[in-house]
mmCIF file of C-alpha atoms in Angstrom:
data_model
loop_
_atom_site.group_PDB
_atom_site.id
_atom_site.type_symbol
_atom_site.label_atom_id
_atom_site.label_comp_id
_atom_site.label_asym_id
_atom_site.label_seq_id
_atom_site.Cartn_x
_atom_site.Cartn_y
_atom_site.Cartn_z
ATOM 1 C CA MET A 29 -94.035 89.960 145.399
ATOM 2 C CA LYS A 30 -97.304 91.847 144.766
ATOM 3 C CA LYS A 31 -98.127 95.010 146.486
ATOM 4 C CA LYS A 32 -101.394 97.044 145.696
ATOM 5 C CA ILE A 33 -100.727 100.893 146.677
ATOM 6 C CA ALA A 34 -103.526 103.475 146.821
ATOM 7 C CA VAL A 35 -101.948 106.917 145.872
ATOM 8 C CA PHE A 36 -104.188 109.871 146.796
ATOM 9 C CA SER A 37 -103.925 113.680 147.213
ATOM 10 C CA ASP A 38 -105.641 116.990 147.303
ATOM 11 C CA VAL A 39 -108.371 116.222 149.837
ATOM 12 C CA HIS A 40 -108.910 119.739 150.641
ATOM 13 C CA GLY A 41 -111.228 119.230 153.698
ATOM 14 C CA ASN A 42 -113.691 117.215 151.732
ATOM 15 C CA LEU A 43 -114.581 114.277 154.229
ATOM 16 C CA THR A 44 -117.496 112.827 152.118
ATOM 17 C CA ALA A 45 -115.043 112.366 149.063
ATOM 18 C CA LEU A 46 -112.285 110.868 151.297
ATOM 19 C CA GLN A 47 -114.659 108.399 152.779
ATOM 20 C CA ALA A 48 -115.904 107.077 149.479
ATOM 21 C CA MET A 49 -112.374 106.842 148.336
ATOM 22 C CA TYR A 50 -111.310 104.899 151.350
ATOM 23 C CA GLN A 51 -114.177 102.519 151.021
ATOM 24 C CA ASP A 52 -113.461 101.907 147.421
ATOM 25 C CA SER A 53 -109.844 101.169 148.246
ATOM 26 C CA LEU A 54 -110.956 98.606 150.809
ATOM 27 C CA ASP A 55 -113.127 97.108 148.171
ATOM 28 C CA GLN A 56 -110.163 96.780 145.835
ATOM 29 C CA GLY A 57 -107.861 95.131 148.531
ATOM 30 C CA VAL A 58 -105.450 97.740 148.792
ATOM 31 C CA ASP A 59 -102.317 96.936 151.026
ATOM 32 C CA GLU A 60 -100.878 100.423 151.435
ATOM 33 C CA TYR A 61 -101.408 104.179 151.173
ATOM 34 C CA TRP A 62 -99.242 106.848 149.985
ATOM 35 C CA PHE A 63 -100.508 110.521 150.622
ATOM 36 C CA VAL A 64 -99.112 113.269 148.246
ATOM 37 C CA GLY A 65 -100.270 116.596 150.035
ATOM 38 C CA ASP A 66 -103.038 119.040 150.568
ATOM 39 C CA LEU A 67 -105.076 117.668 153.140
ATOM 40 C CA LEU A 68 -107.274 120.689 154.493
ATOM 41 C CA MET A 69 -109.067 123.673 153.385
ATOM 42 C CA PRO A 70 -111.218 124.870 152.022
ATOM 43 C CA GLY A 71 -113.625 122.164 153.159
ATOM 44 C CA PRO A 72 -115.186 122.011 156.724
ATOM 45 C CA SER A 73 -113.795 118.922 158.041
ATOM 46 C CA VAL A 74 -110.659 118.748 160.056
ATOM 47 C CA ASN A 75 -110.428 116.217 162.870
ATOM 48 C CA GLU A 76 -112.531 113.695 160.913
ATOM 49 C CA ILE A 77 -110.303 113.700 157.987
ATOM 50 C CA TRP A 78 -107.295 113.359 160.236
ATOM 51 C CA ALA A 79 -108.864 110.431 162.183
ATOM 52 C CA LEU A 80 -109.556 108.706 158.668
ATOM 53 C CA VAL A 81 -106.057 109.148 157.650
ATOM 54 C CA GLN A 82 -104.507 107.978 160.626
ATOM 55 C CA LYS A 83 -106.740 104.741 160.289
ATOM 56 C CA MET A 84 -105.093 104.428 156.760
ATOM 57 C CA ALA A 85 -101.732 104.900 158.312
ATOM 58 C CA PRO A 86 -100.195 105.997 155.001
ATOM 59 C CA THR A 87 -96.417 104.845 154.710
ATOM 60 C CA VAL A 88 -95.843 108.073 152.445
ATOM 61 C CA MET A 89 -96.747 111.453 153.462
ATOM 62 C CA VAL A 90 -95.498 114.575 151.827
ATOM 63 C CA ARG A 91 -96.359 118.149 152.357
ATOM 64 C CA GLY A 92 -98.549 120.281 149.716
ATOM 65 C CA ASN A 93 -98.546 123.994 149.135
ATOM 66 C CA TRP A 94 -101.916 124.216 151.099
ATOM 67 C CA ASP A 95 -100.394 122.183 154.011
ATOM 68 C CA ASP A 96 -97.877 124.968 153.948
ATOM 69 C CA LEU A 97 -100.798 127.617 153.919
ATOM 70 C CA VAL A 98 -102.419 126.004 156.937
ATOM 71 C CA VAL A 99 -99.128 125.747 158.948
ATOM 72 C CA VAL A 100 -97.969 129.457 158.085
ATOM 73 C CA SER A 101 -101.530 130.917 158.646
ATOM 74 C CA ALA A 102 -102.420 129.044 161.563
ATOM 75 C CA ARG A 103 -99.399 130.278 163.190
ATOM 76 C CA GLY A 104 -100.494 133.915 162.527
ATOM 77 C CA GLN A 105 -97.713 134.477 159.775
ATOM 78 C CA MET A 106 -100.076 135.213 156.722
ATOM 79 C CA GLY A 107 -100.210 138.640 155.393
ATOM 80 C CA MET A 108 -103.437 140.285 154.400
ATOM 81 C CA GLU A 109 -102.236 142.287 151.162
ATOM 82 C CA LYS A 110 -104.264 140.210 148.825
ATOM 83 C CA PRO A 111 -107.934 138.923 149.064
ATOM 84 C CA SER A 112 -106.443 135.379 148.596
ATOM 85 C CA HIS A 113 -104.337 135.733 151.589
ATOM 86 C CA VAL A 114 -107.166 136.681 153.589
ATOM 87 C CA TYR A 115 -109.068 133.577 152.384
ATOM 88 C CA PHE A 116 -106.052 131.308 153.376
ATOM 89 C CA GLY A 117 -105.464 133.180 156.661
ATOM 90 C CA ARG A 118 -108.961 133.001 157.649
ATOM 91 C CA LEU A 119 -109.649 129.281 156.712
ATOM 92 C CA ALA A 120 -106.545 128.192 158.680
ATOM 93 C CA GLN A 121 -107.755 130.140 161.535
ATOM 94 C CA TYR A 122 -110.863 127.852 161.317
ATOM 95 C CA VAL A 123 -108.325 124.750 161.114
ATOM 96 C CA ALA A 124 -106.265 126.070 164.226
ATOM 97 C CA GLU A 125 -109.543 126.676 166.313
ATOM 98 C CA HIS A 126 -110.761 123.028 165.510
ATOM 99 C CA ALA A 127 -107.901 120.920 165.068
ATOM 100 C CA ALA A 128 -106.725 118.277 167.634
ATOM 101 C CA PRO A 129 -103.577 119.291 169.402
ATOM 102 C CA GLY A 130 -100.404 118.528 167.431
ATOM 103 C CA LEU A 131 -102.221 118.377 163.928
ATOM 104 C CA VAL A 132 -100.738 121.645 162.481
ATOM 105 C CA ASP A 133 -97.271 120.712 163.757
ATOM 106 C CA THR A 134 -97.516 117.336 162.165
ATOM 107 C CA LEU A 135 -98.534 118.892 158.833
ATOM 108 C CA ALA A 136 -95.311 121.141 159.136
ATOM 109 C CA SER A 137 -93.158 117.942 159.639
ATOM 110 C CA TRP A 138 -93.956 116.280 156.574
ATOM 111 C CA PRO A 139 -91.165 116.298 153.838
ATOM 112 C CA LEU A 140 -91.380 117.889 150.428
ATOM 113 C CA ARG A 141 -90.414 114.545 148.798
ATOM 114 C CA VAL A 142 -89.681 110.831 149.627
ATOM 115 C CA THR A 143 -88.460 108.141 147.705
ATOM 116 C CA ARG A 144 -89.629 104.405 148.148
ATOM 117 C CA GLN A 145 -88.324 101.225 146.498
ATOM 118 C CA VAL A 146 -90.989 98.731 145.762
ATOM 119 C CA GLY A 147 -89.714 95.470 143.936
ATOM 120 C CA SER A 148 -87.344 96.479 141.298
ATOM 121 C CA LEU A 149 -88.708 100.169 140.944
ATOM 122 C CA ASN A 150 -87.483 103.138 142.686
ATOM 123 C CA PHE A 151 -90.467 105.823 143.223
ATOM 124 C CA GLY A 152 -89.910 109.569 143.627
ATOM 125 C CA ILE A 153 -93.014 111.132 145.237
ATOM 126 C CA SER A 154 -93.565 114.896 145.816
ATOM 127 C CA HIS A 155 -96.494 117.163 145.838
ATOM 128 C CA ASN A 156 -94.988 119.191 142.852
ATOM 129 C CA LEU A 157 -91.260 119.772 142.051
ATOM 130 C CA PRO A 158 -89.103 117.915 144.595
ATOM 131 C CA ASP A 159 -87.924 121.145 146.433
ATOM 132 C CA LEU A 160 -90.979 123.354 145.526
ATOM 133 C CA ASN A 161 -94.712 122.348 146.281
ATOM 134 C CA MET A 162 -96.273 125.205 144.289
ATOM 135 C CA GLY A 163 -96.437 126.797 141.056
ATOM 136 C CA GLN A 164 -97.456 125.680 137.373
ATOM 137 C CA ALA A 165 -94.315 124.252 136.101
ATOM 138 C CA LEU A 166 -95.934 120.685 136.092
ATOM 139 C CA PHE A 167 -99.337 121.623 134.546
ATOM 140 C CA PRO A 168 -100.122 118.573 132.337
ATOM 141 C CA THR A 169 -99.866 120.289 129.053
ATOM 142 C CA ASN A 170 -96.242 121.387 129.560
ATOM 143 C CA ASP A 171 -93.150 120.199 127.829
ATOM 144 C CA SER A 172 -91.685 117.023 128.895
ATOM 145 C CA ALA A 173 -88.358 118.587 129.779
ATOM 146 C CA ASN A 174 -90.247 120.300 132.849
ATOM 147 C CA PHE A 175 -91.295 116.983 134.158
ATOM 148 C CA ASP A 176 -87.607 115.647 133.858
ATOM 149 C CA GLN A 177 -86.973 117.584 137.076
ATOM 150 C CA LEU A 178 -88.993 114.958 139.005
ATOM 151 C CA PHE A 179 -86.193 112.561 138.297
ATOM 152 C CA THR A 180 -83.302 114.207 140.101
ATOM 153 C CA PRO A 181 -82.386 111.794 142.857
ATOM 154 C CA PRO A 182 -81.653 112.864 146.307
ATOM 155 C CA ALA A 183 -77.723 112.841 146.859
ATOM 156 C CA GLY A 184 -76.329 109.438 147.213
ATOM 157 C CA GLN A 185 -79.499 107.530 146.321
ATOM 158 C CA PRO A 186 -80.226 105.543 143.363
ATOM 159 C CA ASP A 187 -82.001 106.785 140.047
ATOM 160 C CA ILE A 188 -85.655 107.375 140.194
ATOM 161 C CA ASP A 189 -87.786 105.108 137.573
ATOM 162 C CA VAL A 190 -91.073 106.395 138.275
ATOM 163 C CA ALA A 191 -92.136 109.778 139.538
ATOM 164 C CA ILE A 192 -95.475 110.714 141.442
ATOM 165 C CA TYR A 193 -96.759 114.354 141.894
ATOM 166 C CA ALA A 194 -100.087 115.877 142.719
ATOM 167 C CA HIS A 195 -100.754 119.509 142.927
ATOM 168 C CA VAL A 196 -102.564 119.995 139.377
ATOM 169 C CA HIS A 197 -105.706 118.086 140.302
ATOM 170 C CA HIS A 198 -105.447 116.193 136.945
ATOM 171 C CA ASP A 199 -104.886 112.499 136.891
ATOM 172 C CA LEU A 200 -102.061 111.601 134.466
ATOM 173 C CA PHE A 201 -99.885 109.192 132.910
ATOM 174 C CA ARG A 202 -97.144 110.416 130.715
ATOM 175 C CA TYR A 203 -93.342 110.150 130.024
ATOM 176 C CA GLY A 204 -90.159 112.090 130.591
ATOM 177 C CA THR A 205 -87.762 112.870 127.690
ATOM 178 C CA ASP A 206 -85.999 109.516 128.445
ATOM 179 C CA GLU A 207 -89.240 107.433 128.827
ATOM 180 C CA ARG A 208 -89.289 107.425 132.621
ATOM 181 C CA ILE A 209 -92.949 107.251 133.752
ATOM 182 C CA ILE A 210 -94.759 110.051 135.444
ATOM 183 C CA LEU A 211 -98.119 109.492 137.243
ATOM 184 C CA ASN A 212 -100.552 111.909 139.108
ATOM 185 C CA PRO A 213 -103.516 110.509 141.118
ATOM 186 C CA GLY A 214 -105.814 113.438 140.490
ATOM 187 C CA ALA A 215 -107.664 115.041 143.302
ATOM 188 C CA VAL A 216 -109.927 113.437 145.939
ATOM 189 C CA GLY A 217 -111.734 116.439 146.863
ATOM 190 C CA GLU A 218 -111.325 118.921 143.847
ATOM 191 C CA PRO A 219 -110.727 117.271 140.506
ATOM 192 C CA PHE A 220 -110.247 119.850 137.695
ATOM 193 C CA ASN A 221 -110.014 119.958 133.875
ATOM 194 C CA HIS A 222 -110.424 122.812 131.556
ATOM 195 C CA TRP A 223 -112.419 120.905 129.037
ATOM 196 C CA PRO A 224 -116.107 121.151 130.011
ATOM 197 C CA ALA A 225 -117.114 117.471 129.289
ATOM 198 C CA LEU A 226 -114.180 116.303 131.341
ATOM 199 C CA GLN A 227 -114.883 118.720 134.121
ATOM 200 C CA LYS A 228 -118.270 117.202 134.659
ATOM 201 C CA ASP A 229 -116.718 114.335 136.470
ATOM 202 C CA LEU A 230 -116.350 115.469 139.980
ATOM 203 C CA ARG A 231 -116.117 111.995 141.540
ATOM 204 C CA ALA A 232 -113.208 111.525 143.978
ATOM 205 C CA HIS A 233 -109.996 110.757 141.873
ATOM 206 C CA TYR A 234 -107.153 108.657 143.172
ATOM 207 C CA LEU A 235 -104.700 105.859 141.750
ATOM 208 C CA ILE A 236 -104.020 102.289 142.677
ATOM 209 C CA LEU A 237 -100.702 100.893 141.680
ATOM 210 C CA GLU A 238 -100.146 97.095 141.600
ATOM 211 C CA VAL A 239 -96.261 96.480 141.574
ATOM 212 C CA ASP A 240 -94.989 92.919 141.111
ATOM 213 C CA ASP A 241 -91.557 91.610 140.696
ATOM 214 C CA LEU A 242 -91.371 92.680 136.861
ATOM 215 C CA GLY A 243 -92.755 96.332 137.512
ATOM 216 C CA MET A 244 -95.973 98.061 137.566
ATOM 217 C CA ALA A 245 -98.650 95.310 136.687
ATOM 218 C CA VAL A 246 -101.542 97.679 136.980
ATOM 219 C CA THR A 247 -102.251 101.321 137.045
ATOM 220 C CA SER A 248 -105.807 102.016 137.773
ATOM 221 C CA PHE A 249 -107.195 105.413 137.870
ATOM 222 C CA ARG A 250 -110.316 105.253 140.063
ATOM 223 C CA HIS A 251 -113.143 107.756 139.955
ATOM 224 C CA VAL A 252 -115.420 107.219 142.854
ATOM 225 C CA ALA A 253 -118.814 108.621 143.220
ATOM 226 C CA TYR A 254 -120.137 110.314 146.338
ATOM 227 C CA ASP A 255 -122.762 112.627 147.693
ATOM 228 C CA ARG A 256 -121.751 116.228 147.074
ATOM 229 C CA GLU A 257 -125.245 117.310 148.503
ATOM 230 C CA ARG A 258 -123.934 115.473 151.693
ATOM 231 C CA GLU A 259 -120.884 117.513 151.708
ATOM 232 C CA LYS A 260 -122.663 120.745 151.425
ATOM 233 C CA VAL A 261 -124.969 119.790 154.590
ATOM 234 C CA LEU A 262 -121.690 118.938 156.583
ATOM 235 C CA ALA A 263 -120.511 122.328 155.576
ATOM 236 C CA ASP A 264 -123.665 124.072 156.675
ATOM 237 C CA LYS A 265 -123.421 122.565 160.115
ATOM 238 C CA THR A 266 -120.162 124.327 160.659
ATOM 239 C CA ASP A 267 -118.765 127.754 161.223
ATOM 240 C CA LEU A 268 -116.745 127.262 158.187
ATOM 241 C CA PRO A 269 -115.638 130.672 156.662
ATOM 242 C CA TYR A 270 -116.576 131.173 153.039
ATOM 243 C CA ARG A 271 -119.159 128.529 153.557
ATOM 244 C CA GLY A 272 -121.378 129.642 150.659
ATOM 245 C CA LEU A 273 -118.261 129.504 148.295
ATOM 246 C CA TYR A 274 -117.440 125.947 149.153
ATOM 247 C CA GLN A 275 -120.805 124.950 148.722
ATOM 248 C CA LYS A 276 -120.940 126.647 145.309
ATOM 249 C CA MET A 277 -117.774 124.779 144.568
ATOM 250 C CA MET A 278 -119.568 121.503 145.165
ATOM 251 C CA ASP A 279 -122.129 122.653 142.577
ATOM 252 C CA THR A 280 -119.803 123.980 139.941
ATOM 253 C CA GLY A 281 -116.601 122.118 140.465
ATOM 254 C CA LEU A 282 -114.581 125.417 140.145
ATOM 255 C CA ALA A 283 -112.219 126.843 142.767
ATOM 256 C CA TYR A 284 -112.404 130.644 143.454
ATOM 257 C CA THR A 285 -109.128 130.856 145.262
ATOM 258 C CA HIS A 286 -107.775 133.613 142.931
ATOM 259 C CA ASP A 287 -111.250 135.348 142.091
ATOM 260 C CA ASP A 288 -110.204 138.676 144.027
ATOM 261 C CA ASP A 289 -113.439 140.549 143.499
ATOM 262 C CA LEU A 290 -115.746 137.713 144.621
ATOM 263 C CA LEU A 291 -113.370 137.079 147.759
ATOM 264 C CA ARG A 292 -112.986 140.719 148.567
ATOM 265 C CA LYS A 293 -116.910 140.761 148.743
ATOM 266 C CA TYR A 294 -116.819 137.867 151.228
ATOM 267 C CA ASN A 295 -113.984 139.650 153.134
ATOM 268 C CA ASP A 296 -115.797 142.871 153.573
ATOM 269 C CA ARG A 297 -119.138 141.396 154.132
ATOM 270 C CA TYR A 298 -118.049 138.956 157.082
ATOM 271 C CA HIS A 299 -115.070 141.269 158.331
ATOM 272 C CA TYR A 300 -112.574 138.265 157.745
ATOM 273 C CA ILE A 301 -109.568 140.575 157.737
ATOM 274 C CA ALA A 302 -110.494 141.855 161.243
ATOM 275 C CA GLU A 303 -111.408 138.354 162.413
ATOM 276 C CA TYR A 304 -107.846 137.049 161.316
ATOM 277 C CA GLU A 305 -105.956 140.191 162.807
ATOM 278 C CA ARG A 306 -107.685 139.490 166.134
ATOM 279 C CA PHE A 307 -106.575 135.819 165.829
ATOM 280 C CA LYS A 308 -102.854 136.802 165.243
ATOM 281 C CA GLU A 309 -103.069 139.062 168.216
ATOM 282 C CA ASN A 310 -104.512 136.352 170.604
ATOM 283 C CA LEU A 311 -101.644 134.160 169.346
ATOM 284 C CA SER A 312 -98.964 136.581 170.485
ATOM 285 C CA LYS A 313 -100.443 137.151 174.204
#
């Protein structure tokens, strides 16, 4: 038995990066895809990304925290207390206004965690913790004991040998306290590293696992170049809110999700609070 699996996550609406990752996976002869959450926002592409993911036909799809933000906000349930909440709400409004019927409900239906047996190994797959897809408990430099939480099996199921998570936008191979393996594929659309020399690598990051009868024969962390200028042009052809911030992110590799002062300026300038409130009112009619 030999199976080659592409593990990917954190696309965040970046179609150009996902297309590059997909083409590379075809070139590498991948048999199967596992998606580990955060498909849309803040990038401009919605249905084009959804069509490509459907073409991949992942056998694993788990729900990330940004998938939850899309669902909650597209259903008009996001409060406006913080600039970042306005950011999430207005971006999800954009998704709701462009998404194919049923897309948002499909995101809502994804589980937080799945397990998959491949050969002799049992994989546990979640966006972050098995029961919590947000927070910084699994930041790459945290204690190994934090990561042991990934190995708690669902009731009545066998022990997990290998844990896969996403969320932190860092590709990673490390061990739990009992030496079980923990993997993170990194981010397709928004890779991140605090160390400046490593942060320069803004290619699309994903992981290929090759599993055979003895275990994991290959773990290949793939970094695939793509045209970030093309992604900026794609954004420019849309009515994407915070378009300038997204294009700036394409230049810097930095996210501005929690820059309250900067977001407040955008919110005030473009009247995003009023736009989202009108969107909510229309949903209730």
